[in-house]
Amino acid sequence: MGEVKKGYVRPLDLKQGRVDMGHGAGGRAMAQLIDEVFARAFANEWLGQGNDAAVLPAPAAGERLVMATDAHVVSPLFFPGGDIGCLSVHGTINDVAVMGARPLYLAASFILEEGFALADLVRIVNSMAAAAREAGVPVVTGDTKVVEAGKGDGVFISTTGVGALPAGRDIGGANARAGDVVIVSGSIGDHGTAILSQRESLAFDTEIVSDTAALHGLIAHLLELVPGVRVMRDPTRGGLATTLNEIAVQSGVGISLEEAAIPVHPQVEAACEFLGLDPLYVANEGKLVVICAAADADAAVSALRAHPLGTEAARIGEVIDDPNHFVQIRTGFGGRRMVDWLSGEQLPRIC
Amino acid sequence: MKYVDEFRDGGLAQKLATAIRAEADPAREYAFMEFCGGHTHAISRYGVTDLLPPNVRMIHGPGCPVCVLPIGRIDMAIGLALARPEVIVCTYGDCLRVPASDGLSMLKAKARGADIRMVYSAADAVALAQANPAREVVFFAIGFETTTPPTALVIRQAEALGLNNFSVICNHVLTPSAIVTILESPEVREIGSVPLDGFIGPAHVSTIIGSRPYAFFAEEYRKPVVIAGFEPLDVMQAVRMLIRQVNEGRAEVENEFTRAVTEDGNLKAQALVSDVFELRRSFEWRGLHEVPYSALRIRARFAAFDAEAKFDIAYRSVADNKACECGAILRGVKKPTDCRIFGTVCTPENPMGSCMVSSEGACAAHYNYGRFRDIPVVAA
């Protein structure tokens, strides 16, 4: 953290000012930006020390460390229900939490584009700080770089999270077994559809808001009641379909879904229909996929539904033996089809 | 969703399936071609095949505009965008992935520095030209009769606005001539190796051209046609109507999609199209080779907006992979799994032939949605 002598340096113009190359040059301007924007928003004992790294206590005996990192490049930066700031906190907390770990600390790195409005940066950083505070997971170290105008997209945020995994807990993508049950914590496709609704070229009126949320509270509640959960994952980019294909391959199993059981909000369904997209492939930021033994399924659904982030939890399918690791679905219409990996990006159909 | 869910009702589907089983003669086989990619998508997406009796076979025809676009046409756009930095090429999303020469696609050319952008409508392309007066905006227009009127409209708009930095590479193709080509193919007409018993006529295309253009080949080739909407119940109802025609020895044009299609179609759109476009003598289709009078080009009066004339770009035909069976698959002579390179060399990530390009193509639909049927799966 930089030492800025108050009284000698004019404060940053956080209303009209813009990021310039000096804010990333390592000198006084950068120290001022860090001090007045980042340190102020994230204020905590580790960050306040201003060292190159945070010195943190070791986890309890028998616990293991869990670490995840995630880069966030989202357009637009602000969308209904959130922004890139809170998203960057939630996404990494969730990656740590789905392993069954207790998220402890975050590191954040910012790549800012020359010319980016300081007011927008402050808005993003404040949203990030609020999300971290609410989750009880402080941002303890960070970095800032500035790239020339045209070489970035306003702001990119990369966050790294560290958590502690209790002794004996084994949750992972390779643990699904034939006969297990697949559960989602709520409606799918909300985040991706909210983002699409704000795209400059697409803008449509909708009440769909992003589901971005930190899931560690929901997960802790679930694990308290159903400690034997085998797999958890947050179905972000690539959506539910991609997540289930990943798990099927990792575990060497197949998955069979019931389309009618998968919760999708009508507005999301309508937007996807209009754009020629499949909600199964649309991103989520506050949803959880859980795979557990059939005997635990009812308890798991009840546990999820008892938490505010899991009220729409539903059992959506089962794990089957399949050497090809296919994910298939019984359609609401009565037929069957595969839910394959996405080929490249999901692009709208022409007619 | 109101007016949509009604056409996806699982209970109604079961009743219709029972009715189809009752009407289909167990002593004979029925083979129907759905020409349009939208129907192929609906059949695959909702698992319609599972609700049809085994003696009713659906053949996925060449009605996916992305799939039938020949490599050479995409090469034209990529070559232009790479050679001229002032050019912005824009096109519909699903065009971006279509493989072209030299291992390129529009997406890959974009990564090499070409300014290629996705637009959601032809109107977006004009807006892009207005927003970038110092650049040349070239709209790579593709599609059947459905997407042709919007392209005609933007060319007229560009003229009215006096836009001199907007032009179009026109790749619009026509449905009836492609169907005739399939019916005229030796396999279908002479050898009789493809028992094509009838067609499900396109939905959106028919809203423009109406049902009348199909009357010719219903009469000439004695093949029943039922125009159907894109919802799965529409498809099943059309299959039932086709079975009934076959059983009764009729070959007529029937309209299941009366909520949107009339006999004459949209006359205003047709007038607009004929004002701006004229027939090409011949056009290459991926998988079907040259098809006479099967595509449109921009009339000389609008030459200022014709990118082919404006930038003097010529078409060069590029052969498909030799092992590719797309032509036979599009005519119903072979199934996707009959192709040696299906699912191995040719996959949706790395498509070799036209049928694997978009999810509406016969091979991609089978690969993405139906591949599990090829291998028995043991339930837990």
mmCIF file of N, CA and C in Angstrom, chain A residues 179 201-202 259 269-270 273 278 319-322 324 326 328 331-333 335-338 340 342-343 345 347-351, chain B residues 1 8 10 13 41 44-47 50-51 65 92-94 97 120 232 236 348-349 360 367-369 371-373 375 377-378:
data_model
loop_
_atom_site.group_PDB
_atom_site.id
_atom_site.type_symbol
_atom_site.label_atom_id
_atom_site.label_comp_id
_atom_site.label_asym_id
_atom_site.label_seq_id
_atom_site.Cartn_x
_atom_site.Cartn_y
_atom_site.Cartn_z
ATOM 1 N N GLY A 179 -27.039 -44.515 -9.687
ATOM 2 C CA GLY A 179 -28.073 -44.605 -8.672
ATOM 3 C C GLY A 179 -28.202 -43.330 -7.851
ATOM 4 N N SER A 201 -26.477 -4.461 -28.330
ATOM 5 C CA SER A 201 -27.099 -4.802 -29.598
ATOM 6 C C SER A 201 -28.434 -5.518 -29.427
ATOM 7 N N LEU A 202 -28.775 -5.850 -28.192
ATOM 8 C CA LEU A 202 -29.892 -6.755 -27.994
ATOM 9 C C LEU A 202 -30.992 -6.182 -27.118
ATOM 10 N N GLU A 259 -36.654 -33.273 -18.020
ATOM 11 C CA GLU A 259 -36.792 -31.861 -18.391
ATOM 12 C C GLU A 259 -37.879 -31.146 -17.583
ATOM 13 N N GLU A 269 -37.274 -18.624 -20.001
ATOM 14 C CA GLU A 269 -37.684 -19.535 -21.065
ATOM 15 C C GLU A 269 -38.082 -18.731 -22.308
ATOM 16 N N ALA A 270 -38.824 -17.640 -22.075
ATOM 17 C CA ALA A 270 -39.295 -16.825 -23.202
ATOM 18 C C ALA A 270 -38.121 -16.133 -23.903
ATOM 19 N N GLU A 273 -36.185 -18.672 -25.873
ATOM 20 C CA GLU A 273 -36.974 -19.054 -27.034
ATOM 21 C C GLU A 273 -36.808 -18.015 -28.144
ATOM 22 N N ASP A 278 -30.674 -22.326 -25.522
ATOM 23 C CA ASP A 278 -31.184 -23.377 -24.664
ATOM 24 C C ASP A 278 -30.809 -23.031 -23.225
ATOM 25 N N VAL A 319 -28.029 -40.426 -11.720
ATOM 26 C CA VAL A 319 -26.769 -40.877 -12.301
ATOM 27 C C VAL A 319 -26.965 -42.311 -12.769
ATOM 28 N N ILE A 320 -26.501 -42.609 -13.993
ATOM 29 C CA ILE A 320 -26.676 -43.961 -14.534
ATOM 30 C C ILE A 320 -25.326 -44.527 -14.982
ATOM 31 N N ASP A 321 -25.296 -45.835 -15.157
ATOM 32 C CA ASP A 321 -24.110 -46.462 -15.731
ATOM 33 C C ASP A 321 -24.066 -46.124 -17.215
ATOM 34 N N ASP A 322 -22.983 -45.617 -17.697
ATOM 35 C CA ASP A 322 -22.835 -45.366 -19.131
ATOM 36 C C ASP A 322 -21.361 -45.176 -19.456
ATOM 37 N N ASN A 324 -20.052 -44.315 -22.016
ATOM 38 C CA ASN A 324 -19.810 -43.182 -22.914
ATOM 39 C C ASN A 324 -19.935 -41.833 -22.210
ATOM 40 N N PHE A 326 -22.528 -40.095 -21.360
ATOM 41 C CA PHE A 326 -23.493 -39.189 -21.981
ATOM 42 C C PHE A 326 -24.440 -38.617 -20.925
ATOM 43 N N GLN A 328 -28.216 -37.424 -20.828
ATOM 44 C CA GLN A 328 -29.418 -37.448 -21.655
ATOM 45 C C GLN A 328 -30.616 -36.945 -20.869
ATOM 46 N N THR A 331 -37.534 -35.436 -22.474
ATOM 47 C CA THR A 331 -38.108 -34.113 -22.722
ATOM 48 C C THR A 331 -39.527 -34.046 -22.161
ATOM 49 N N GLY A 332 -39.958 -32.806 -21.902
ATOM 50 C CA GLY A 332 -41.314 -32.608 -21.409
ATOM 51 C C GLY A 332 -42.335 -33.114 -22.417
ATOM 52 N N PHE A 333 -41.895 -33.249 -23.672
ATOM 53 C CA PHE A 333 -42.766 -33.678 -24.764
ATOM 54 C C PHE A 333 -42.941 -35.196 -24.756
ATOM 55 N N GLY A 335 -40.153 -37.460 -25.423
ATOM 56 C CA GLY A 335 -39.071 -38.177 -26.098
ATOM 57 C C GLY A 335 -37.785 -38.096 -25.290
ATOM 58 N N ARG A 336 -36.713 -38.620 -25.859
ATOM 59 C CA ARG A 336 -35.406 -38.522 -25.206
ATOM 60 C C ARG A 336 -34.434 -37.865 -26.159
ATOM 61 N N ARG A 337 -33.416 -37.216 -25.597
ATOM 62 C CA ARG A 337 -32.330 -36.684 -26.410
ATOM 63 C C ARG A 337 -31.100 -36.545 -25.543
ATOM 64 N N MET A 338 -29.973 -36.283 -26.189
ATOM 65 C CA MET A 338 -28.758 -36.029 -25.433
ATOM 66 C C MET A 338 -28.664 -34.556 -25.077
ATOM 67 N N ASP A 340 -25.614 -32.556 -24.936
ATOM 68 C CA ASP A 340 -24.192 -32.726 -25.231
ATOM 69 C C ASP A 340 -23.381 -31.527 -24.759
ATOM 70 N N LEU A 342 -21.395 -28.229 -25.226
ATOM 71 C CA LEU A 342 -21.607 -27.139 -26.163
ATOM 72 C C LEU A 342 -20.444 -27.117 -27.152
ATOM 73 N N SER A 343 -20.745 -26.920 -28.448
ATOM 74 C CA SER A 343 -19.674 -26.773 -29.438
ATOM 75 C C SER A 343 -19.375 -25.293 -29.575
ATOM 76 N N GLU A 345 -19.179 -21.414 -28.729
ATOM 77 C CA GLU A 345 -20.071 -20.523 -28.007
ATOM 78 C C GLU A 345 -21.501 -20.776 -28.465
ATOM 79 N N LEU A 347 -24.607 -19.627 -30.033
ATOM 80 C CA LEU A 347 -24.916 -18.468 -30.871
ATOM 81 C C LEU A 347 -26.368 -18.527 -31.328
ATOM 82 N N PRO A 348 -27.004 -17.371 -31.444
ATOM 83 C CA PRO A 348 -28.407 -17.361 -31.849
ATOM 84 C C PRO A 348 -28.613 -17.913 -33.263
ATOM 85 N N ARG A 349 -29.729 -18.597 -33.449
ATOM 86 C CA ARG A 349 -30.073 -19.112 -34.777
ATOM 87 C C ARG A 349 -30.542 -17.964 -35.658
ATOM 88 N N ILE A 350 -30.515 -18.188 -36.982
ATOM 89 C CA ILE A 350 -30.923 -17.080 -37.848
ATOM 90 C C ILE A 350 -32.419 -17.057 -38.121
ATOM 91 N N CYS A 351 -33.086 -18.208 -38.115
ATOM 92 C CA CYS A 351 -34.525 -18.124 -38.358
ATOM 93 C C CYS A 351 -35.282 -19.190 -37.601
ATOM 94 N N MET B 1 -45.179 -20.475 -21.572
ATOM 95 C CA MET B 1 -45.340 -19.353 -22.488
ATOM 96 C C MET B 1 -46.633 -19.500 -23.274
ATOM 97 N N ARG B 8 -46.422 -27.813 -27.180
ATOM 98 C CA ARG B 8 -45.379 -28.700 -26.655
ATOM 99 C C ARG B 8 -45.943 -29.601 -25.562
ATOM 100 N N GLY B 10 -47.000 -32.531 -23.546
ATOM 101 C CA GLY B 10 -46.644 -33.953 -23.558
ATOM 102 C C GLY B 10 -47.859 -34.869 -23.610
ATOM 103 N N ALA B 13 -49.212 -34.912 -27.020
ATOM 104 C CA ALA B 13 -48.259 -35.650 -27.862
ATOM 105 C C ALA B 13 -48.527 -37.156 -27.776
ATOM 106 N N HIS B 41 -34.482 -29.379 -35.985
ATOM 107 C CA HIS B 41 -34.162 -28.964 -34.621
ATOM 108 C C HIS B 41 -35.272 -29.397 -33.662
ATOM 109 N N SER B 44 -35.324 -33.167 -33.044
ATOM 110 C CA SER B 44 -34.224 -33.601 -32.188
ATOM 111 C C SER B 44 -34.388 -33.076 -30.770
ATOM 112 N N ARG B 45 -34.727 -31.797 -30.664
ATOM 113 C CA ARG B 45 -34.789 -31.127 -29.358
ATOM 114 C C ARG B 45 -35.860 -31.737 -28.449
ATOM 115 N N TYR B 46 -36.964 -32.176 -29.047
ATOM 116 C CA TYR B 46 -38.062 -32.710 -28.230
ATOM 117 C C TYR B 46 -38.164 -34.230 -28.281
ATOM 118 N N GLY B 47 -37.266 -34.862 -29.008
ATOM 119 C CA GLY B 47 -37.282 -36.317 -29.073
ATOM 120 C C GLY B 47 -38.518 -36.845 -29.776
ATOM 121 N N ASP B 50 -39.027 -40.578 -30.888
ATOM 122 C CA ASP B 50 -39.433 -41.597 -29.914
ATOM 123 C C ASP B 50 -40.945 -41.810 -29.901
ATOM 124 N N LEU B 51 -41.688 -40.826 -30.389
ATOM 125 C CA LEU B 51 -43.145 -40.917 -30.341
ATOM 126 C C LEU B 51 -43.728 -41.451 -31.650
ATOM 127 N N PRO B 65 -29.864 -23.177 -43.661
ATOM 128 C CA PRO B 65 -29.151 -22.246 -44.547
ATOM 129 C C PRO B 65 -27.660 -22.160 -44.257
ATOM 130 N N TYR B 92 -25.028 -12.963 -39.348
ATOM 131 C CA TYR B 92 -25.779 -13.609 -38.277
ATOM 132 C C TYR B 92 -24.867 -14.562 -37.511
ATOM 133 N N GLY B 93 -25.184 -14.745 -36.217
ATOM 134 C CA GLY B 93 -24.315 -15.477 -35.296
ATOM 135 C C GLY B 93 -23.886 -16.847 -35.779
ATOM 136 N N ASP B 94 -24.845 -17.662 -36.231
ATOM 137 C CA ASP B 94 -24.472 -19.048 -36.503
ATOM 138 C C ASP B 94 -23.650 -19.210 -37.781
ATOM 139 N N ARG B 97 -19.206 -19.705 -37.259
ATOM 140 C CA ARG B 97 -18.443 -20.926 -36.998
ATOM 141 C C ARG B 97 -18.245 -21.798 -38.225
ATOM 142 N N TYR B 120 -27.680 -9.138 -35.022
ATOM 143 C CA TYR B 120 -28.892 -9.903 -34.772
ATOM 144 C C TYR B 120 -29.931 -9.695 -35.872
ATOM 145 N N PRO B 232 -43.209 -29.015 -31.836
ATOM 146 C CA PRO B 232 -43.217 -30.472 -31.994
ATOM 147 C C PRO B 232 -44.602 -31.059 -32.286
ATOM 148 N N MET B 236 -45.758 -33.472 -35.465
ATOM 149 C CA MET B 236 -46.473 -34.757 -35.351
ATOM 150 C C MET B 236 -47.788 -34.735 -36.118
ATOM 151 N N PRO B 348 -18.982 -31.659 -34.461
ATOM 152 C CA PRO B 348 -19.426 -30.262 -34.442
ATOM 153 C C PRO B 348 -18.274 -29.284 -34.158
ATOM 154 N N GLU B 349 -17.269 -29.710 -33.414
ATOM 155 C CA GLU B 349 -16.117 -28.827 -33.153
ATOM 156 C C GLU B 349 -15.281 -28.641 -34.410
ATOM 157 N N GLU B 360 -28.829 -27.632 -36.692
ATOM 158 C CA GLU B 360 -29.990 -27.972 -37.512
ATOM 159 C C GLU B 360 -29.637 -28.912 -38.665
ATOM 160 N N TYR B 367 -25.536 -36.090 -33.923
ATOM 161 C CA TYR B 367 -24.382 -36.109 -33.019
ATOM 162 C C TYR B 367 -24.742 -35.474 -31.666
ATOM 163 N N ASN B 368 -25.368 -34.311 -31.709
ATOM 164 C CA ASN B 368 -25.650 -33.577 -30.471
ATOM 165 C C ASN B 368 -26.806 -34.152 -29.670
ATOM 166 N N TYR B 369 -27.804 -34.658 -30.357
ATOM 167 C CA TYR B 369 -29.029 -35.041 -29.656
ATOM 168 C C TYR B 369 -29.307 -36.547 -29.656
ATOM 169 N N ARG B 371 -26.979 -39.296 -30.513
ATOM 170 C CA ARG B 371 -25.862 -40.228 -30.555
ATOM 171 C C ARG B 371 -26.033 -41.371 -29.551
ATOM 172 N N PHE B 372 -26.709 -41.095 -28.454
ATOM 173 C CA PHE B 372 -26.861 -42.122 -27.416
ATOM 174 C C PHE B 372 -27.648 -43.323 -27.922
ATOM 175 N N ARG B 373 -28.427 -43.110 -28.984
ATOM 176 C CA ARG B 373 -29.231 -44.218 -29.521
ATOM 177 C C ARG B 373 -28.366 -45.279 -30.195
ATOM 178 N N ILE B 375 -25.628 -46.514 -29.181
ATOM 179 C CA ILE B 375 -24.923 -47.375 -28.224
ATOM 180 C C ILE B 375 -25.890 -47.684 -27.085
ATOM 181 N N VAL B 377 -27.426 -48.145 -23.631
ATOM 182 C CA VAL B 377 -27.075 -47.614 -22.318
ATOM 183 C C VAL B 377 -27.784 -48.433 -21.247
ATOM 184 N N VAL B 378 -27.017 -48.829 -20.218
ATOM 185 C CA VAL B 378 -27.582 -49.634 -19.135
ATOM 186 C C VAL B 378 -28.103 -48.697 -18.049
#
